[in-house]
Coordinates of C-alpha atoms and ligand atoms in Angstrom, one line a residue:
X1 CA 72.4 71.1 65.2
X2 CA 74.8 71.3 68.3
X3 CA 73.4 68.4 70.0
X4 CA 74.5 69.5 72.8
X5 CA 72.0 68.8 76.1
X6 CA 72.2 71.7 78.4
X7 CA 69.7 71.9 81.6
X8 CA 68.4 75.0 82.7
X9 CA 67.3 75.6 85.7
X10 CA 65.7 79.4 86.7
X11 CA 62.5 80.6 88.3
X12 CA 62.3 84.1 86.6
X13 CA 59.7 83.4 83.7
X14 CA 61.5 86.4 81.5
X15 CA 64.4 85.5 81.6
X16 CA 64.0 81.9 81.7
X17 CA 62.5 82.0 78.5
X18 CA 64.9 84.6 76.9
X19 CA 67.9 82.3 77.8
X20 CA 65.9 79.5 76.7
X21 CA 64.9 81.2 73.6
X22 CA 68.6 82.3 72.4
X23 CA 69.9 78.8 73.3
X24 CA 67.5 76.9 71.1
X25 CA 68.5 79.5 68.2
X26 CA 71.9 78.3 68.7
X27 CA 71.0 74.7 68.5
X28 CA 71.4 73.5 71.6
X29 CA 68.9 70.8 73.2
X30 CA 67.4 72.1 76.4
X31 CA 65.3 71.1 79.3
X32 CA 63.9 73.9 81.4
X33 CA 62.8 74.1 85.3
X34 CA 62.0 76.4 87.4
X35 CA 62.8 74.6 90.4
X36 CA 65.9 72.6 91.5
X37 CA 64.3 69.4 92.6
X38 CA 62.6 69.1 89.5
X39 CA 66.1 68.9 87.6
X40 CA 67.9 67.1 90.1
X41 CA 66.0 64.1 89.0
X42 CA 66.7 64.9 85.1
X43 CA 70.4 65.1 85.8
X44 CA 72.1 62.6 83.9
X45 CA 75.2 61.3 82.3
X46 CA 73.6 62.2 78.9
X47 CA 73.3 65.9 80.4
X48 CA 76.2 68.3 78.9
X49 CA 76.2 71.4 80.7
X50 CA 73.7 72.6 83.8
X51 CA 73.0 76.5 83.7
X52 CA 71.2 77.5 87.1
X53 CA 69.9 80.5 88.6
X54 CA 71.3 80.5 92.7
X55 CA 68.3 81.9 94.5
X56 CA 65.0 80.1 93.8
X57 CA 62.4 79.3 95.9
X58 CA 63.5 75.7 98.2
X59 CA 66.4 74.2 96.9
X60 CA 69.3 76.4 95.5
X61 CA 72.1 76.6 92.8
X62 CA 74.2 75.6 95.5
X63 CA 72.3 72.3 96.3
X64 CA 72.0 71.5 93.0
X65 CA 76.2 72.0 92.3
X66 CA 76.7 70.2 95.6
X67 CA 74.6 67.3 94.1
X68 CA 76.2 67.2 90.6
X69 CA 79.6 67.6 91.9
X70 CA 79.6 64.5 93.8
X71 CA 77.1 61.9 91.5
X72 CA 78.3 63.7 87.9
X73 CA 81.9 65.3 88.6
X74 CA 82.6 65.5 84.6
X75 CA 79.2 67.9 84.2
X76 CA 80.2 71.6 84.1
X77 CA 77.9 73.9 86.2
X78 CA 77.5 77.8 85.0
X79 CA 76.0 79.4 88.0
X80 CA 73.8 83.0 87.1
X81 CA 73.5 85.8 90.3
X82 CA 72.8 88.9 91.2
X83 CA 74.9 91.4 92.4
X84 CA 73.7 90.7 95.8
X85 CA 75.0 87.2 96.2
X86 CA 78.5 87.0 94.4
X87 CA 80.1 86.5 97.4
X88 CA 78.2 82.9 97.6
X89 CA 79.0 82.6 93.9
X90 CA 82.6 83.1 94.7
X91 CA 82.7 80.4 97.2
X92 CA 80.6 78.0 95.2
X93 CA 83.2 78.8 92.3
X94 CA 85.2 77.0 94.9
X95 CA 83.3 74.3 95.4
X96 CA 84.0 73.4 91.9
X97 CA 81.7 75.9 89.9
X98 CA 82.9 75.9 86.1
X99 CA 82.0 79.9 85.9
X100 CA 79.4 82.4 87.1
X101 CA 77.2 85.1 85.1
X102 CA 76.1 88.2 86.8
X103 CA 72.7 89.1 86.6
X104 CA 71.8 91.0 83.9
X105 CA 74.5 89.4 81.7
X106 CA 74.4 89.7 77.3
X107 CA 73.7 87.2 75.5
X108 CA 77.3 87.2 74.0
X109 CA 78.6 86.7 77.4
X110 CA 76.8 84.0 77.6
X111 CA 77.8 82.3 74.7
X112 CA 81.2 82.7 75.7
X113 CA 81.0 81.1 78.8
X114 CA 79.3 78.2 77.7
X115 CA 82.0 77.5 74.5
X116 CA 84.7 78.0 76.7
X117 CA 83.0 75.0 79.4
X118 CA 82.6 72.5 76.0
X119 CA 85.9 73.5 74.9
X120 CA 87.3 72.3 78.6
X121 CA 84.8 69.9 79.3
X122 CA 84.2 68.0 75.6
X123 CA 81.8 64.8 76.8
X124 CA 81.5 64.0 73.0
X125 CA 84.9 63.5 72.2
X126 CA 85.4 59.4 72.9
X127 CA 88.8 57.8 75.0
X128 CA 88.9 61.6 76.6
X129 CA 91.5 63.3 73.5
X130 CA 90.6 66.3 75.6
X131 CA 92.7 68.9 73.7
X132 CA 93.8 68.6 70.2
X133 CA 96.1 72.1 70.0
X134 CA 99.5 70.7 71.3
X135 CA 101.8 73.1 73.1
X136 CA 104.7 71.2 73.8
X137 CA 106.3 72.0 77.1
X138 CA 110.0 72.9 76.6
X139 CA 110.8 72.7 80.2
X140 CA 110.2 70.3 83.2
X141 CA 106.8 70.5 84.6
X142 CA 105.7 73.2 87.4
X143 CA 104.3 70.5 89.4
X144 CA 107.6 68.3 89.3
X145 CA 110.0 71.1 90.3
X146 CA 107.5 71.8 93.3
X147 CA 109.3 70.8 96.5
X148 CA 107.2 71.0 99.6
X149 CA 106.9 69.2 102.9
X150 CA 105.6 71.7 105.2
X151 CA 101.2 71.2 105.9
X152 CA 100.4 74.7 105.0
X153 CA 102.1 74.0 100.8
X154 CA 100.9 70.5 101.1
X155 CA 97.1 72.0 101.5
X156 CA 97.9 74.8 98.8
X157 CA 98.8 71.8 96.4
X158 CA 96.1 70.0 97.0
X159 CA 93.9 72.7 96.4
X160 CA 95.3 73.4 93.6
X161 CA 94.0 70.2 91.4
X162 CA 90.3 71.4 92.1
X163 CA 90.7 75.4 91.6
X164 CA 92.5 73.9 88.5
X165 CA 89.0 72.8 86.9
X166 CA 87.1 76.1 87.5
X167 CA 87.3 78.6 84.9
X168 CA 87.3 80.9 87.8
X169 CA 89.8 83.9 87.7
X170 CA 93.2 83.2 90.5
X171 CA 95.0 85.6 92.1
X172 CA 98.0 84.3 94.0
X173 CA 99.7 86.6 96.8
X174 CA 103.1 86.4 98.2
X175 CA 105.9 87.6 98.9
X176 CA 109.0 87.9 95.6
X177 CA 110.4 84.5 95.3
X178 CA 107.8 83.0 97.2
X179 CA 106.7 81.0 94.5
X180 CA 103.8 82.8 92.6
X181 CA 104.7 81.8 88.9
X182 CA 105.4 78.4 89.8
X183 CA 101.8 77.9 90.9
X184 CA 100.8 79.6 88.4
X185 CA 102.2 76.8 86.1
X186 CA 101.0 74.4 88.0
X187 CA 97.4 75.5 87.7
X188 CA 97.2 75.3 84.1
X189 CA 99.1 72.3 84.1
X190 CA 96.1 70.6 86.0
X191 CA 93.1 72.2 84.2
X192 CA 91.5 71.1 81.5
X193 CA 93.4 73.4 79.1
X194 CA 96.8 71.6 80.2
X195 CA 97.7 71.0 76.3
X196 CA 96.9 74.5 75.6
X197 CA 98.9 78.0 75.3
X198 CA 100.4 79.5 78.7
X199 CA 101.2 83.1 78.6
X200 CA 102.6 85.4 81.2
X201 CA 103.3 88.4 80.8
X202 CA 104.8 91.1 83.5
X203 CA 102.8 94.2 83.5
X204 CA 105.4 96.0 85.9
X205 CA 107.6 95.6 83.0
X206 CA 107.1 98.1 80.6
X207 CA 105.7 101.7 80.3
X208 CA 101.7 101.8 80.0
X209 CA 101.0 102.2 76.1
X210 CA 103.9 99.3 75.3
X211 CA 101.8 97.2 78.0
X212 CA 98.7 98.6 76.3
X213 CA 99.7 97.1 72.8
X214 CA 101.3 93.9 73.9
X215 CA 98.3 93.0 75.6
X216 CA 95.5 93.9 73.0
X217 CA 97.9 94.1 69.6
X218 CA 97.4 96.9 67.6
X219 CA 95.7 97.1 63.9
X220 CA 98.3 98.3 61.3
X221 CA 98.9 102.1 61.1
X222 CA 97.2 102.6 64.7
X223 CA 100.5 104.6 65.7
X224 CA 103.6 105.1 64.0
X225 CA 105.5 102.4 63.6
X226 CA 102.8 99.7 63.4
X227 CA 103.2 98.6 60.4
X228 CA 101.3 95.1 60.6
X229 CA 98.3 94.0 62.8
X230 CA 100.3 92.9 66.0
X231 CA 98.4 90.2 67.5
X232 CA 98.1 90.8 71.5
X233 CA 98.9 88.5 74.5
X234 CA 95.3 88.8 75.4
X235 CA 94.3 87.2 71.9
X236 CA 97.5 84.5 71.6
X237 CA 96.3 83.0 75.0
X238 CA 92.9 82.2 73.7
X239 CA 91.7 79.4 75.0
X240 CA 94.3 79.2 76.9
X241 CA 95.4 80.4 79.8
X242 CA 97.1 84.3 80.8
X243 CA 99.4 85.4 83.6
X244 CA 99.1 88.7 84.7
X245 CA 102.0 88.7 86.7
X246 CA 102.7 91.9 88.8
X247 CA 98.6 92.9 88.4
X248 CA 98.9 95.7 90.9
X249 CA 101.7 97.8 89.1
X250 CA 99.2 98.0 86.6
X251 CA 97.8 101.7 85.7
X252 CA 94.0 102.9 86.7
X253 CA 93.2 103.5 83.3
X254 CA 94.9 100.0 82.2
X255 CA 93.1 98.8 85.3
X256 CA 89.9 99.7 83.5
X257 CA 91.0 98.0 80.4
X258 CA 91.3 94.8 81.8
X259 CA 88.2 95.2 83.6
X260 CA 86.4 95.5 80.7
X261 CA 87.9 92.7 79.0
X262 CA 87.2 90.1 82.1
X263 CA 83.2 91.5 81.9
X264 CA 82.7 91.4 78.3
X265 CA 84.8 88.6 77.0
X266 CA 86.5 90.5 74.5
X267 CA 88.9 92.9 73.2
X268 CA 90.0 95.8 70.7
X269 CA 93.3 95.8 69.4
X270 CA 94.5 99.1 69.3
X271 CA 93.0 101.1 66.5
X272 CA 90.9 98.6 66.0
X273 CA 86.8 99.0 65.6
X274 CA 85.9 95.2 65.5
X275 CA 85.9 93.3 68.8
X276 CA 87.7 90.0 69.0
X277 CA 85.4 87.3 71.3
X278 CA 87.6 85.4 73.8
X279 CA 88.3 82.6 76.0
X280 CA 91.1 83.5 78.8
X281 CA 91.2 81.8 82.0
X282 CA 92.9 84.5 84.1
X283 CA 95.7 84.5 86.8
X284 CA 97.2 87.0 88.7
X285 CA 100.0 87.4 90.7
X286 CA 101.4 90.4 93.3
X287 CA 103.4 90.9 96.1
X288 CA 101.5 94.0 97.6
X289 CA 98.6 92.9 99.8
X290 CA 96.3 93.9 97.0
X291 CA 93.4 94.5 99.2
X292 CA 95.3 97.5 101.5
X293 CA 96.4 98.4 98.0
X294 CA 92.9 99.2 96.7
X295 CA 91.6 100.6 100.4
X296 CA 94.8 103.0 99.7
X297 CA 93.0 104.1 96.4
X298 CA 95.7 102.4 94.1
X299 CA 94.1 99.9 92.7
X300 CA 90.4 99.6 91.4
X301 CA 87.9 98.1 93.6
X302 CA 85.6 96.5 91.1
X303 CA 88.6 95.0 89.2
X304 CA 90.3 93.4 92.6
X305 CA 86.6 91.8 92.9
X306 CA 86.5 90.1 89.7
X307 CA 90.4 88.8 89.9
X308 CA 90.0 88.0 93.9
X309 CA 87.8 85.4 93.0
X310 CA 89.9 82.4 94.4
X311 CA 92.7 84.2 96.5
X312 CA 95.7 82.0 97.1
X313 CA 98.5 83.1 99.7
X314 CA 101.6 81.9 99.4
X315 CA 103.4 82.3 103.0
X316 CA 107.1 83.2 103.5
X317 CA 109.7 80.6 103.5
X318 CA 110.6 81.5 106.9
X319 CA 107.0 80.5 108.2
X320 CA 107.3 77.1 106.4
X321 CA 109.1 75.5 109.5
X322 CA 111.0 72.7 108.3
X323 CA 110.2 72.9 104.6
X324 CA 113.5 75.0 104.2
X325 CA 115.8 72.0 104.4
X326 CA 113.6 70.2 102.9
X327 CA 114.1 72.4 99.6
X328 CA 117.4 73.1 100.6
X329 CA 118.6 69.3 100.3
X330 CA 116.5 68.7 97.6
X331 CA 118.4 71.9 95.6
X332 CA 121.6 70.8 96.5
X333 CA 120.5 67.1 94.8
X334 CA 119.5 69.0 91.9
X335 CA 122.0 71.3 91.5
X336 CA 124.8 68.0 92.1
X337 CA 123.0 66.7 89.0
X338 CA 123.5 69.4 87.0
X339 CA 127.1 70.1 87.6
X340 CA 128.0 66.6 87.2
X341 CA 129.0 66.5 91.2
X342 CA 128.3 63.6 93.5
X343 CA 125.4 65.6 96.0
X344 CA 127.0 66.4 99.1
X345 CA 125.4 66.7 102.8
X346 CA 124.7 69.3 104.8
X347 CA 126.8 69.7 108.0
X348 CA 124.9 70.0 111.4
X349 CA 126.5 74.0 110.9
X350 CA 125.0 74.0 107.2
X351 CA 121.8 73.2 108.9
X352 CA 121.4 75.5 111.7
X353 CA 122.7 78.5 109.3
X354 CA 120.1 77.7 106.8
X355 CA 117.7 77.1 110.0
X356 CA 118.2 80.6 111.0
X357 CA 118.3 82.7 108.4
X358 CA 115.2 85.3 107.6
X359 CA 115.1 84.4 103.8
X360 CA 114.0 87.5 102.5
X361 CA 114.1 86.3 98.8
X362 CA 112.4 83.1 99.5
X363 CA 112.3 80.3 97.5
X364 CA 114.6 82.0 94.8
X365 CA 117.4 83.1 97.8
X366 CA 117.6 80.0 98.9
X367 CA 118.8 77.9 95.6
X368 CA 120.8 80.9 94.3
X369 CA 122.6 80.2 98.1
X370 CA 122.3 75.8 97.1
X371 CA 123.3 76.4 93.6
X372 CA 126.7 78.4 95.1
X373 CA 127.2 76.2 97.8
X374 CA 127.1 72.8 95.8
X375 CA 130.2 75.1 93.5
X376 CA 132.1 76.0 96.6
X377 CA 131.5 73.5 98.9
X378 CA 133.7 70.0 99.2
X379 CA 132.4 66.9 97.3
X380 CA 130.8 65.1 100.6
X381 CA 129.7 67.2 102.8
X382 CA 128.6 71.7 102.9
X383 CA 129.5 73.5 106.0
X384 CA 128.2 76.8 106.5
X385 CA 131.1 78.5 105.5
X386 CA 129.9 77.3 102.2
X387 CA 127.1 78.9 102.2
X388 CA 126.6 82.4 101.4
X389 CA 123.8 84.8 103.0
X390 CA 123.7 88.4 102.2
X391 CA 124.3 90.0 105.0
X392 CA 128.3 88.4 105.1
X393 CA 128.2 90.0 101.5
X394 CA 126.6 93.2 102.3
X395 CA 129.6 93.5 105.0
X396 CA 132.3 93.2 102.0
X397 CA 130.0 95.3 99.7
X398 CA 130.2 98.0 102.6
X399 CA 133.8 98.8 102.4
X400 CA 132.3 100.8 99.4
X401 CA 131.3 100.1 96.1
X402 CA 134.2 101.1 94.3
X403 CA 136.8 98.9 96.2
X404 CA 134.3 96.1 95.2
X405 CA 133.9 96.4 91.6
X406 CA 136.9 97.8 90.5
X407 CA 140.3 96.7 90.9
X408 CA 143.6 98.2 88.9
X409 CA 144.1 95.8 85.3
X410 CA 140.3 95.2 85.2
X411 CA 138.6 95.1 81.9
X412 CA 135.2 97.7 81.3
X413 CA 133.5 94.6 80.5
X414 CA 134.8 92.7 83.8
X415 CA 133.9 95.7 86.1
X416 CA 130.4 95.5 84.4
X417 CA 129.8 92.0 85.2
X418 CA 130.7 92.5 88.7
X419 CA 128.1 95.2 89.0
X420 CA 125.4 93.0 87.5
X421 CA 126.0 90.2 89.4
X422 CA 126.2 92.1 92.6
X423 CA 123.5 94.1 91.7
X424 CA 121.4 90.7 91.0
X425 CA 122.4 89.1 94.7
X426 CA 121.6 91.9 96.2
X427 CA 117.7 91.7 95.1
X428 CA 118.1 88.3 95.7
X429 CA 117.9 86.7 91.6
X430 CA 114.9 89.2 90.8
X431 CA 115.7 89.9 87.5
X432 CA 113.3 92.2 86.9
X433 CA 114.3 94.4 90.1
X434 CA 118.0 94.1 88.9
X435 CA 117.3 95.9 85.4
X436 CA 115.1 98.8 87.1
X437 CA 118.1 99.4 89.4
X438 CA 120.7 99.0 86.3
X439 CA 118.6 101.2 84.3
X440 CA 118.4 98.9 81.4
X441 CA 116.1 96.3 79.5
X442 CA 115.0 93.0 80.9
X443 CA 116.0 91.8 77.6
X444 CA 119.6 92.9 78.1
X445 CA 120.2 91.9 81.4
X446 CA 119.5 88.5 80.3
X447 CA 121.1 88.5 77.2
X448 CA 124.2 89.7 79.6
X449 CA 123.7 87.1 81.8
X450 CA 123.7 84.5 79.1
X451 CA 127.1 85.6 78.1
X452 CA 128.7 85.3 81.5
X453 CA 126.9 81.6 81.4
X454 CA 124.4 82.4 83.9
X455 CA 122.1 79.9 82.7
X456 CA 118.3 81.1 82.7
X457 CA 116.6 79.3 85.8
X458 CA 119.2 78.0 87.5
X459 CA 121.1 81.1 88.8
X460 CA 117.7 83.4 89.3
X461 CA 115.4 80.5 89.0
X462 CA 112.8 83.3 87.1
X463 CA 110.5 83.3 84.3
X464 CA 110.9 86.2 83.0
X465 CA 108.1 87.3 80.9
X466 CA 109.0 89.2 77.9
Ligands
ATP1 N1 107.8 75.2 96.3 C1 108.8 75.3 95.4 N2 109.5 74.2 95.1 C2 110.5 74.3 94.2 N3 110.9 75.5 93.6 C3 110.3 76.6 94.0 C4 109.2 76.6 94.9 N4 108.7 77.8 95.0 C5 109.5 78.6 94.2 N5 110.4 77.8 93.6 C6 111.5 78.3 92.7 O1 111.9 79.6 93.2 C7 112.1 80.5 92.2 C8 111.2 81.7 92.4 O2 109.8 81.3 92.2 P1 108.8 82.2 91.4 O3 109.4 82.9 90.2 O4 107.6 81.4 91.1 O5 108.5 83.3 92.5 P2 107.5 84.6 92.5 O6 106.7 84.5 93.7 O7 106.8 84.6 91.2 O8 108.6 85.8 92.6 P3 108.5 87.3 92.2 O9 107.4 88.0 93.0 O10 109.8 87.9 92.4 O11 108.2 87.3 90.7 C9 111.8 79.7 90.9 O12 113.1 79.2 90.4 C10 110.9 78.6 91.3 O13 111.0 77.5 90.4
MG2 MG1 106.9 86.1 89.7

């Protein structure tokens, strides 16, 4: 027996009863209506889980989610649609929605959603031990490195707590270094799954069938080489939650992968002939507008639907007014810290320099530029000569290449450095862009990096994902 009380609520007598039929085989406890005032009155804090159809005849799914949102917060609500009305589904997904079906759903998709919402929302478990899987956080939390001051981020973050409970799928726009994967973070931070596995992985990373096995794992023998069962990112972040990061580098035909995996649930490893049931909450990141991306034909339509369904857009640190010396003093406190240096003030110069410049590379541009001018600049106070934009170093880098790398007496492994580093400024701390340009791995770039004590965040501030 699952003693668990779900209320369903659906005025189509088929499928009403097959829903109703399936869930009592599973052991759940039900109470059926085919009205929404009917179970409005029935919904209690006794009540687990409230499955509704949207359209019905007087009140709808939306009343009823309105109404349980605001008396019983803790009560998840699974909203089923049609195809006709996703668009409502999407924005009631925002108004705090645990999931949606669409209409005609399977049963095992069903079953999916509704573990996943008892797995996140567990009213039996007494003094709220939400999550018992501990994934220790090895760094310092998204949310407490997140600097903002400026109204537009303070109504992201605030957002961000609610989108956080929704099982909904996230895709976050913006330009590099604006901030994507930090959100990211931050989301599953606040959801319910906060004590569960992260994963992010960079799908413009690697070549399609690499990115094909990392994300699905591979049985052994599938292809040479395989000579264990890999388990797959898809399957490690199970019951967790997966970053998608770059989404729209993605093939088509991976494209239609993952499209199959967000409608069914689950996935085959590679080689494999048994599907593997699972519980993902999804987010995506790009820097394309995704939408022009898919009108241009690059990008599948269906699949931008499903991930679009709460669209974030992170704007360009150059529209965030004020915010940039906000962050900027705030770096320059943290980077103080870290170097063991009393934290200096910026100079009205400082200011106006930092004031005026575009800040192509965002958020990640603009600590690189803190991190070096906290090094360079005096104990009490940074002038603007301390800091460093790249247009003064595109000017050196101008009197060509050569001149700038290499210089009589200097080591093979000195000249290479230089070209790394200069490489790296000049795509702003993007690591990943640096070893596409460098023609190497991600792996070795940072490994090289390590070696010249570049230490991971600080210098490029990124994640990387692999
Ligand atoms: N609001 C913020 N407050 C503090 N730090 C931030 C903020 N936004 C971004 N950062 C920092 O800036 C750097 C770049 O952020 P992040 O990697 O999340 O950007 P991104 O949008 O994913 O970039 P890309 O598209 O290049 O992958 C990171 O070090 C991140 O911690
Ligand atoms: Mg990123």
């Amino acid at each position: 027996m699952n003693s668990k009380k779900i209320l369903l609520i659906e005025d189509d007598p088929t499928l009403r009863n097959a829903i109703e039929a399936f869930l009592i085989k599973q052991g759940y406890e039900l109470r059926v209506y085919d009205n929404v005032s009917k179970a409005m009155k029935e919904v209690g804090p006794d009540c687990h889980l409230i499955l509704s159809d949207v359209m019905m005849p007087g009140l709808t799914g939306y009343d009823l989610l309105g109404y349980v949102r605001k008396h019983f917060p803790t009560i998840p609500v699974i909203l089923m649609t049609g195809y006709g009305t996703i668009e409502k589904a999407v924005e009631a997904m925002k108004n705090g929605a645990y999931d949606f079906l669409i209409k005609p759903f399977s049963l095992n998709v069903l079953e999916m959603a509704l573990k996943s919402a008892f797995l996140d929302f567990p009213h039996d478990l007494p003094g709220e031990t939400k999550n018992t899987e501990k994934y220790p956080t090895a760094q310092i939390k998204a949310s407490d490195r997140f600097l903002a001051s400026n109204i537009k981020m303070k109504e992201i973050l605030s957002n961000l707590r609610r989108i956080a409970q929704s099982k909904a799928t996230v895709l976050i726009q913006g330009e590099s270094g604006t901030g994507k994967e930090l959100i990211a973070q931050m989301i599953h931070e606040f959801s319910p799954r906060a004590n569960r596995i992260f994963v992010a992985i960079n799908c413009a990373a690697m070549p399609d069938t690499l990115l094909e096995s990392e994300l699905f794992g591979h049985e052994k023998g599938s292809f040479t080489g395989a000579v264990a069962r890999q388990i797959g990112k898809f399957e490690l972040s199970n019951n967790g939650t997966i970053l998608l990061d770059e989404i729209s580098e993605m093939s088509l035909s991976m494209q239609t992968k993952l499209l199959r995996v967000l409608q069914e649930c689950e996935i085959y490893r590679v080689g494999g002939t048994q599907p593997v049931p699972l519980n993902l909450r999804v987010i995506c990141t790009t820097n394309r507008d995704l939408h022009q991306y898919t009108k241009q034909g690059n990008f599948r339509e269906d699949l931008y639907y499903r991930i679009n369904v709460i669209p974030i857009t992170l704007p360009p640190l150059r529209e965030r007014g004020d915010d940039v010396l906000f962050m900027a003093r705030e770096m320059i406190n943290e980077f103080s810290i870290l170097h063991a240096r009393k934290s200096p003030e910026l100079d009205e110069s400082a200011k106006q320099k930092i004031l005026s410049h575009p800040w192509v590379g965002n958020v990640r541009e603009l600590r690189n530029a803190m991190e070096r001018a906290v090094l360079v600049g005096s104990f009490d106070v940074i002038e603007n000569g301390a800091i460093l934009l790249p247009n003064e170093k595109t000017n050196r880098i101008s009197q060509g290449p050569a001149a700038d790398y290499v210089e009589p007496g200097l080591s093979l492994a000195e000249i290479e450095k230089r070209v790394i580093l200069t490489t790296l400024d000049r795509f702003h701390g993007n690591r990943t862009k640096t070893a596409n340009e460098l023609g190497i791995s991600l792996r070795t770039l940072r490994n090289k990096l390590k070696t010249y004590g570049v230490a991971g965040d600080s210098m490029s501030g990124k994640l990387d994902a692999i």
